[in-house]
PDB file of C-alpha atoms in Angstrom:
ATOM      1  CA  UNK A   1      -4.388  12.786 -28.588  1.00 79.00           C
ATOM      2  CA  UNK A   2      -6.520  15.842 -27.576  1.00 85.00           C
ATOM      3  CA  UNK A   3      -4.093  15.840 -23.920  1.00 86.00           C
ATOM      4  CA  UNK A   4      -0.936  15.507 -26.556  1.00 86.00           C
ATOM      5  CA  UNK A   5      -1.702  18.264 -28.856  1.00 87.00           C
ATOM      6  CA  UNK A   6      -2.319  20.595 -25.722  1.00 86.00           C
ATOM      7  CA  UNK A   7       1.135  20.254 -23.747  1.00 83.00           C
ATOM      8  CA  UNK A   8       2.475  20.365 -27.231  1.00 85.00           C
ATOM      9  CA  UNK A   9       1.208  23.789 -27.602  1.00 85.00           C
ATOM     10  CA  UNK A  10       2.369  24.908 -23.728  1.00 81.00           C
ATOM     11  CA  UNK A  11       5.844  24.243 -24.401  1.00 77.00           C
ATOM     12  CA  UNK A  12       7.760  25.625 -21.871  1.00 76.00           C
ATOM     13  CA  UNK A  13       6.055  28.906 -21.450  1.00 79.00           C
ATOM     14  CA  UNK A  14       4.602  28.263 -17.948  1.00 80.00           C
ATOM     15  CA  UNK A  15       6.404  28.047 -14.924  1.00 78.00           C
ATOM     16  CA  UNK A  16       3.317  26.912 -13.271  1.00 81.00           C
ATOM     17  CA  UNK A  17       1.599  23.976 -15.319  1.00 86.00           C
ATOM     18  CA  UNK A  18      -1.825  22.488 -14.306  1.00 89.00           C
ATOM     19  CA  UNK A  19      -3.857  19.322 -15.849  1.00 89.00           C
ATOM     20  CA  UNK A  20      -7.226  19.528 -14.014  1.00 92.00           C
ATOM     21  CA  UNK A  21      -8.940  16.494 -15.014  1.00 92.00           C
ATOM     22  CA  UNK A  22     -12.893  15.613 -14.205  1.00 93.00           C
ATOM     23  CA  UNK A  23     -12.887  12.303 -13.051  1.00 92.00           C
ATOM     24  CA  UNK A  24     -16.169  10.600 -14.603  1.00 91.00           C
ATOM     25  CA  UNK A  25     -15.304   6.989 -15.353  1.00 89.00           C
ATOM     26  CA  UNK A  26     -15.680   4.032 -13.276  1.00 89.00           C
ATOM     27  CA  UNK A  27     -12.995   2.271 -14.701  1.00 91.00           C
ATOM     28  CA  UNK A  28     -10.186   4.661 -14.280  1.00 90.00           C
ATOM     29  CA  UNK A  29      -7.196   3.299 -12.506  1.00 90.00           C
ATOM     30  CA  UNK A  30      -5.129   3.201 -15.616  1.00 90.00           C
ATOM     31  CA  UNK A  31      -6.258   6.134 -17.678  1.00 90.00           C
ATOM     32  CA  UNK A  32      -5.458   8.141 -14.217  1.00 91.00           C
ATOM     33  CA  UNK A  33      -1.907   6.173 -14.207  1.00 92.00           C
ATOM     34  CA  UNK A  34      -1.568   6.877 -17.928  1.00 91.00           C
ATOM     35  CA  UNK A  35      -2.413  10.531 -17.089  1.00 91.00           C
ATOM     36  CA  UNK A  36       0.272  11.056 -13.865  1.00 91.00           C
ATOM     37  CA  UNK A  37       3.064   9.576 -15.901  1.00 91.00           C
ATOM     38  CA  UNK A  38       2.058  12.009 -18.781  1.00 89.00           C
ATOM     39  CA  UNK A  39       2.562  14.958 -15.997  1.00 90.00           C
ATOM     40  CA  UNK A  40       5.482  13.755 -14.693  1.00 91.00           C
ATOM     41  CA  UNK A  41       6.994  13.868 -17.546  1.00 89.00           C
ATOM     42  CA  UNK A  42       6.323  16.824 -18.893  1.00 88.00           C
ATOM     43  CA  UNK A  43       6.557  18.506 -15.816  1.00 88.00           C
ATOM     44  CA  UNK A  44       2.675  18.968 -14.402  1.00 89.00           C
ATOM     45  CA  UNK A  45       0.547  19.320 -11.446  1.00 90.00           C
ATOM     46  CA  UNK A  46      -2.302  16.445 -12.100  1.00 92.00           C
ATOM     47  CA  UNK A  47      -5.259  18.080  -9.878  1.00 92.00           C
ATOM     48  CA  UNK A  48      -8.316  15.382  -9.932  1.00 93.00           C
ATOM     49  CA  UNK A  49     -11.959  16.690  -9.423  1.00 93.00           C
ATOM     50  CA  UNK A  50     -14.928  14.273  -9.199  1.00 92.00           C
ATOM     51  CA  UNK A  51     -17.573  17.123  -9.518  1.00 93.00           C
ATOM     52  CA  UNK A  52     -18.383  19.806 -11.644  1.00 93.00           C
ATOM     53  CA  UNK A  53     -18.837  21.764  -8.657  1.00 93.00           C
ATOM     54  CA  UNK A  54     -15.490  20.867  -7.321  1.00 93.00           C
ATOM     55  CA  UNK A  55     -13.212  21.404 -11.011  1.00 92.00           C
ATOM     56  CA  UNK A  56     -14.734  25.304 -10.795  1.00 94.00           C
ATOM     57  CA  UNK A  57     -13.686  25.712  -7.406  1.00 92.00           C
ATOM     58  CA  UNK A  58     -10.196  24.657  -8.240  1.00 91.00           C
ATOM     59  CA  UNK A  59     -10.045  26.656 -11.426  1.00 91.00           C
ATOM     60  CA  UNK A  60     -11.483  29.880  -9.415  1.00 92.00           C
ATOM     61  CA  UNK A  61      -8.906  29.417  -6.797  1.00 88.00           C
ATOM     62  CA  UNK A  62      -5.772  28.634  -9.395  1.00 86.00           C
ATOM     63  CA  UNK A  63      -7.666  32.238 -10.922  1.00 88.00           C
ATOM     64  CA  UNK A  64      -7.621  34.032  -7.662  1.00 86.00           C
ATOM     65  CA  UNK A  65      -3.926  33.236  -6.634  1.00 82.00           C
ATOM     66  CA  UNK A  66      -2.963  33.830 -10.229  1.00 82.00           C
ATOM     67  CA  UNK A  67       0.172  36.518 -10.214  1.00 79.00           C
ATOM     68  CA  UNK A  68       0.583  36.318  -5.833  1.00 78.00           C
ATOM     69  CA  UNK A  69       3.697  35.400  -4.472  1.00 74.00           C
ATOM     70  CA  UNK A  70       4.575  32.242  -2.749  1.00 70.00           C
ATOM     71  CA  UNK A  71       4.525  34.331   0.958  1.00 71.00           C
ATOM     72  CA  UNK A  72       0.399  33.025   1.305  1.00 66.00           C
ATOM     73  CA  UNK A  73       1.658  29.242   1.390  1.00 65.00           C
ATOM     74  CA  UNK A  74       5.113  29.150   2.499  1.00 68.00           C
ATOM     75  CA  UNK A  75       6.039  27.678   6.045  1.00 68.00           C
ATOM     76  CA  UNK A  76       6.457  31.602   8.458  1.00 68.00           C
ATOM     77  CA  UNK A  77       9.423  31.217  11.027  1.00 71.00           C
ATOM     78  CA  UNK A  78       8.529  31.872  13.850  1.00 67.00           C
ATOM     79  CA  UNK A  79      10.519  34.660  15.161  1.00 74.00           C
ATOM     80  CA  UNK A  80       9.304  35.467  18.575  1.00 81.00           C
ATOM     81  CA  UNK A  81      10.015  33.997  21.806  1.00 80.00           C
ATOM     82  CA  UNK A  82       5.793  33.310  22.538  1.00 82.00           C
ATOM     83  CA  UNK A  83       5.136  32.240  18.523  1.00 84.00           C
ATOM     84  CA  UNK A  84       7.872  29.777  19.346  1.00 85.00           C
ATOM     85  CA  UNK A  85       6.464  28.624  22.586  1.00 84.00           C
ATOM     86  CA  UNK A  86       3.025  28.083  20.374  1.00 84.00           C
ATOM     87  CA  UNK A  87       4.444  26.718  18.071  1.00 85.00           C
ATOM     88  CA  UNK A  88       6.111  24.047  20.538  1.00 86.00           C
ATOM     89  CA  UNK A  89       3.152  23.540  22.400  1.00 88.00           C
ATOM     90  CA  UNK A  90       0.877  23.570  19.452  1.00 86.00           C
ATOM     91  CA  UNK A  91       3.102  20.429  18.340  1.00 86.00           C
ATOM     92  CA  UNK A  92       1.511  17.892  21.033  1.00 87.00           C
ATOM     93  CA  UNK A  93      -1.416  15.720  19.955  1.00 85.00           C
ATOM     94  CA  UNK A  94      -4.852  17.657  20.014  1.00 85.00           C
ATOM     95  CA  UNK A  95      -3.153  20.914  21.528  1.00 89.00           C
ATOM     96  CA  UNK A  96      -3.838  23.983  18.872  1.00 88.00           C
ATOM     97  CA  UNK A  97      -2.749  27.527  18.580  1.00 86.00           C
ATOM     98  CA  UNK A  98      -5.784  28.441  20.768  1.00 89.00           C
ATOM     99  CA  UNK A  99      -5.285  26.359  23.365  1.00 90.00           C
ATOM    100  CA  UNK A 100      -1.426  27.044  23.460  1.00 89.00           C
ATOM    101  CA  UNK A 101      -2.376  31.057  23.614  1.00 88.00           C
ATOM    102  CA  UNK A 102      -4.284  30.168  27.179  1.00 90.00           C
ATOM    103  CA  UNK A 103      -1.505  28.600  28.356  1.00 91.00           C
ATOM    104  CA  UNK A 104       0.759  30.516  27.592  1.00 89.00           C
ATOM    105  CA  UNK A 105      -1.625  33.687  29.333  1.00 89.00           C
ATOM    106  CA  UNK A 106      -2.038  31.242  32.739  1.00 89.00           C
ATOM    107  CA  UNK A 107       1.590  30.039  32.849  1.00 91.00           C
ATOM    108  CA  UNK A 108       3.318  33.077  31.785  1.00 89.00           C
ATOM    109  CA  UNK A 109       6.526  31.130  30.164  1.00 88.00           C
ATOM    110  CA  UNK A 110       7.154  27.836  28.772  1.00 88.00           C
ATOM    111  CA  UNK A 111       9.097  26.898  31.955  1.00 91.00           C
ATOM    112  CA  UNK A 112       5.739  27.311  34.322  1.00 92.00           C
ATOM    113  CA  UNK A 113       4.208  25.455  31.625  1.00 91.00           C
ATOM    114  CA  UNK A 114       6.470  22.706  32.100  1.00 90.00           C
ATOM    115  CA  UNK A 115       6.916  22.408  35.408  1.00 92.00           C
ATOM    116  CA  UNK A 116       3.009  22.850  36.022  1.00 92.00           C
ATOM    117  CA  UNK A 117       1.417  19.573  37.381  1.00 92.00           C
ATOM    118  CA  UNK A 118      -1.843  17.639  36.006  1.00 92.00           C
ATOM    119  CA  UNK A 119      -4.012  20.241  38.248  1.00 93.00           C
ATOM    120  CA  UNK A 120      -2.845  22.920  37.356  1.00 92.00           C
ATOM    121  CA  UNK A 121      -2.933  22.374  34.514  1.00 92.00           C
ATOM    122  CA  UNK A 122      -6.887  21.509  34.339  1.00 91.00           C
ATOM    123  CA  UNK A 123      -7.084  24.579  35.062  1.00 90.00           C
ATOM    124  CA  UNK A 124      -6.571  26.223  32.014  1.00 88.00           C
ATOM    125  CA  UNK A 125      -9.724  27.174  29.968  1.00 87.00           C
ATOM    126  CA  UNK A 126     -10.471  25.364  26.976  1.00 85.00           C
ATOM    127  CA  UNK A 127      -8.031  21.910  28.241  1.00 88.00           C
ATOM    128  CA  UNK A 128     -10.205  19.092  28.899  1.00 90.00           C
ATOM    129  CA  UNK A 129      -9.225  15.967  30.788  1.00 91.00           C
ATOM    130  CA  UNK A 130      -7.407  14.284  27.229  1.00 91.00           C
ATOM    131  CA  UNK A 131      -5.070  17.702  26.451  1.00 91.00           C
ATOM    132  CA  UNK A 132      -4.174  17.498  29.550  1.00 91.00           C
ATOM    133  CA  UNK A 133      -2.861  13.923  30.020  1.00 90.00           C
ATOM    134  CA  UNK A 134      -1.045  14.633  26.850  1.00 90.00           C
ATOM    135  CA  UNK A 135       0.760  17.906  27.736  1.00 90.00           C
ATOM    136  CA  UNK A 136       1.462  16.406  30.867  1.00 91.00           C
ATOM    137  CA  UNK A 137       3.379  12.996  29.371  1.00 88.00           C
ATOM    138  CA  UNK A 138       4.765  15.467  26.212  1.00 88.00           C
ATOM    139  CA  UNK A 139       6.638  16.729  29.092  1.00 87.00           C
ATOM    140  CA  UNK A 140       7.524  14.114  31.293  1.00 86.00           C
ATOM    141  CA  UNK A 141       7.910  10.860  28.978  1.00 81.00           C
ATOM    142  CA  UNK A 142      11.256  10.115  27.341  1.00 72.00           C
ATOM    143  CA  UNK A 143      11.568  10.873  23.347  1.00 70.00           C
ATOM    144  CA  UNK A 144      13.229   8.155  22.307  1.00 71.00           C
ATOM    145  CA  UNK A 145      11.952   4.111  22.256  1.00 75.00           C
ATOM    146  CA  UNK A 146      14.509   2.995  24.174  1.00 79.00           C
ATOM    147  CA  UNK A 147      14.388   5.279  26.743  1.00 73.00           C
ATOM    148  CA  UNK A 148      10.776   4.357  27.077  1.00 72.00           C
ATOM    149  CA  UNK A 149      11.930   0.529  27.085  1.00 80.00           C
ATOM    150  CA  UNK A 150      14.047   1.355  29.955  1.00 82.00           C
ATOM    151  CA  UNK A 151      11.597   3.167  31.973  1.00 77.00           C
ATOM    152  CA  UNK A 152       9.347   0.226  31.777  1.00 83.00           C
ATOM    153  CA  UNK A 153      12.321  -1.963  32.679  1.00 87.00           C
ATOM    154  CA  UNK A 154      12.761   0.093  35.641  1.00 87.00           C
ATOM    155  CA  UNK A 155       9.197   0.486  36.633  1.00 85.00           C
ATOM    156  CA  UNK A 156       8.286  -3.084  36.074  1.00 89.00           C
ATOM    157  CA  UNK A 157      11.239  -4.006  38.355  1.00 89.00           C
ATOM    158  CA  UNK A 158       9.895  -1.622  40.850  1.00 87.00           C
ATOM    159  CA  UNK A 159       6.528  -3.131  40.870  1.00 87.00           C
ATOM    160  CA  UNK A 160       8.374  -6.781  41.383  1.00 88.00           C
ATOM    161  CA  UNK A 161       9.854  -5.706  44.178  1.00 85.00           C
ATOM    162  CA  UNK A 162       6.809  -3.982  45.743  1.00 83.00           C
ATOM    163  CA  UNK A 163       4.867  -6.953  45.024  1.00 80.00           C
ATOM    164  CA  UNK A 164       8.228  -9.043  46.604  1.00 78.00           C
ATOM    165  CA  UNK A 165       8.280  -6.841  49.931  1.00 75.00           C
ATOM    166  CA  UNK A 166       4.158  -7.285  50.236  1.00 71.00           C
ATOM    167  CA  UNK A 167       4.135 -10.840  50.024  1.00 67.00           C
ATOM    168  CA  UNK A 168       7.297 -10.716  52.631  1.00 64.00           C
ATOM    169  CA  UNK A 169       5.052  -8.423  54.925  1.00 65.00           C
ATOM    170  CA  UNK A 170       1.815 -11.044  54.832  1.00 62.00           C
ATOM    171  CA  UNK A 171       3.771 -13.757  55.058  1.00 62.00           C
ATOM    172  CA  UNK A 172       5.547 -12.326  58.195  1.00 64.00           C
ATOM    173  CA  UNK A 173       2.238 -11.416  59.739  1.00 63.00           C
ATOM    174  CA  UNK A 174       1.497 -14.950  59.129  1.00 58.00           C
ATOM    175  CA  UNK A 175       3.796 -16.403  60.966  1.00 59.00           C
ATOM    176  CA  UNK A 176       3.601 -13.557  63.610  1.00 61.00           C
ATOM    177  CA  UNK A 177      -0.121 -14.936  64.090  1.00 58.00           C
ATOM    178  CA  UNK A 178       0.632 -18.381  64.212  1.00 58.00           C
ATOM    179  CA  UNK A 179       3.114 -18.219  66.728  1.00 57.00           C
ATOM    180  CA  UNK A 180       1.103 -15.608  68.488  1.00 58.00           C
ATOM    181  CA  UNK A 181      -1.676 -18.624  68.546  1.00 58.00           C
ATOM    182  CA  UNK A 182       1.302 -21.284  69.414  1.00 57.00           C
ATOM    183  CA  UNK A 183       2.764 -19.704  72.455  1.00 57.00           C
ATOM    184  CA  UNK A 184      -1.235 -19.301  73.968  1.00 55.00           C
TER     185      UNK A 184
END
């Protein structure tokens, strides 16, 4: 009731309108349900905290960002040509702003980066062995799955015929041998 009588009283005064709730129950799947459908519909954020420690921090920070703009949280474009590049290269697996930044210094432009093989690549400071493999397959393996399938295709076929032309080779020098030994 207590929950009830409170978003009674909010109305619709608040654009922004918070139920912080201390989670101290073992047993609380459904009073947590109960709770989430009660913000949904009546239009609430449903922040949980399992500490005391952790509800102040949330109420201090809700208190701190109280009357701001949106600017702090909102998604920045990013409007020049080397935050794009960043942003791009920042984008691969384990690559961060830092690392993109010292790339970006070594290589110059995001063509150099590109085109720059596994070595030069370990060259970079801060790119260890792992970033590097990835850069260097964000670059050179096919987006899409069936691309990828067809690559494979093509490489396994590759290998079969490799494989095809080695066993043709031994078994030639085979034979060469054995009528090498025949004719002596």
């Amino acid at each position: 009731d207590y929950v009830h009588r409170r978003i009674a009283e909010l109305k619709s005064d608040f654009t922004l309108r918070v139920l912080l709730c201390h989670v101290d129950i073992e047993d609380n799947a459904s009073a947590l349900l109960f709770l989430n459908d009660l913000c949904v519909k009546n239009n609430m954020t449903l922040i949980l905290s399992w500490s005391d420690e952790e509800a102040a921090r949330y109420i201090e920070t809700l208190k701190a960002f109280d009357g701001t703009d949106t600017s702090a949280i909102e998604k920045r474009d990013h409007t020049t040509q080397m935050e794009q590049v960043a942003h791009a290269l920042a984008s691969v697996r384990s690559v961060n702003k830092t690392d993109a930044g010292q790339l970006l210094n070594q290589f110059g432009c995001w063509k150099n980066i590109v085109g720059a093989s596994v070595d030069e690549l370990s060259v970079c400071p801060g790119l260890g062995p792992k970033k590097v493999r990835r850069l260097y397959e964000a670059f050179r393996k096919p987006f899409s799955r069936e691309a990828a399938k067809r690559r494979k295709e093509r490489e396994k076929d590759a290998n079969e015929r490799e494989d095809s032309k080695n066993v043709d080779d031994d078994n030639k020098q085979v034979t060469e041998g054995d009528d090498k030994k025949a004719s002596a």
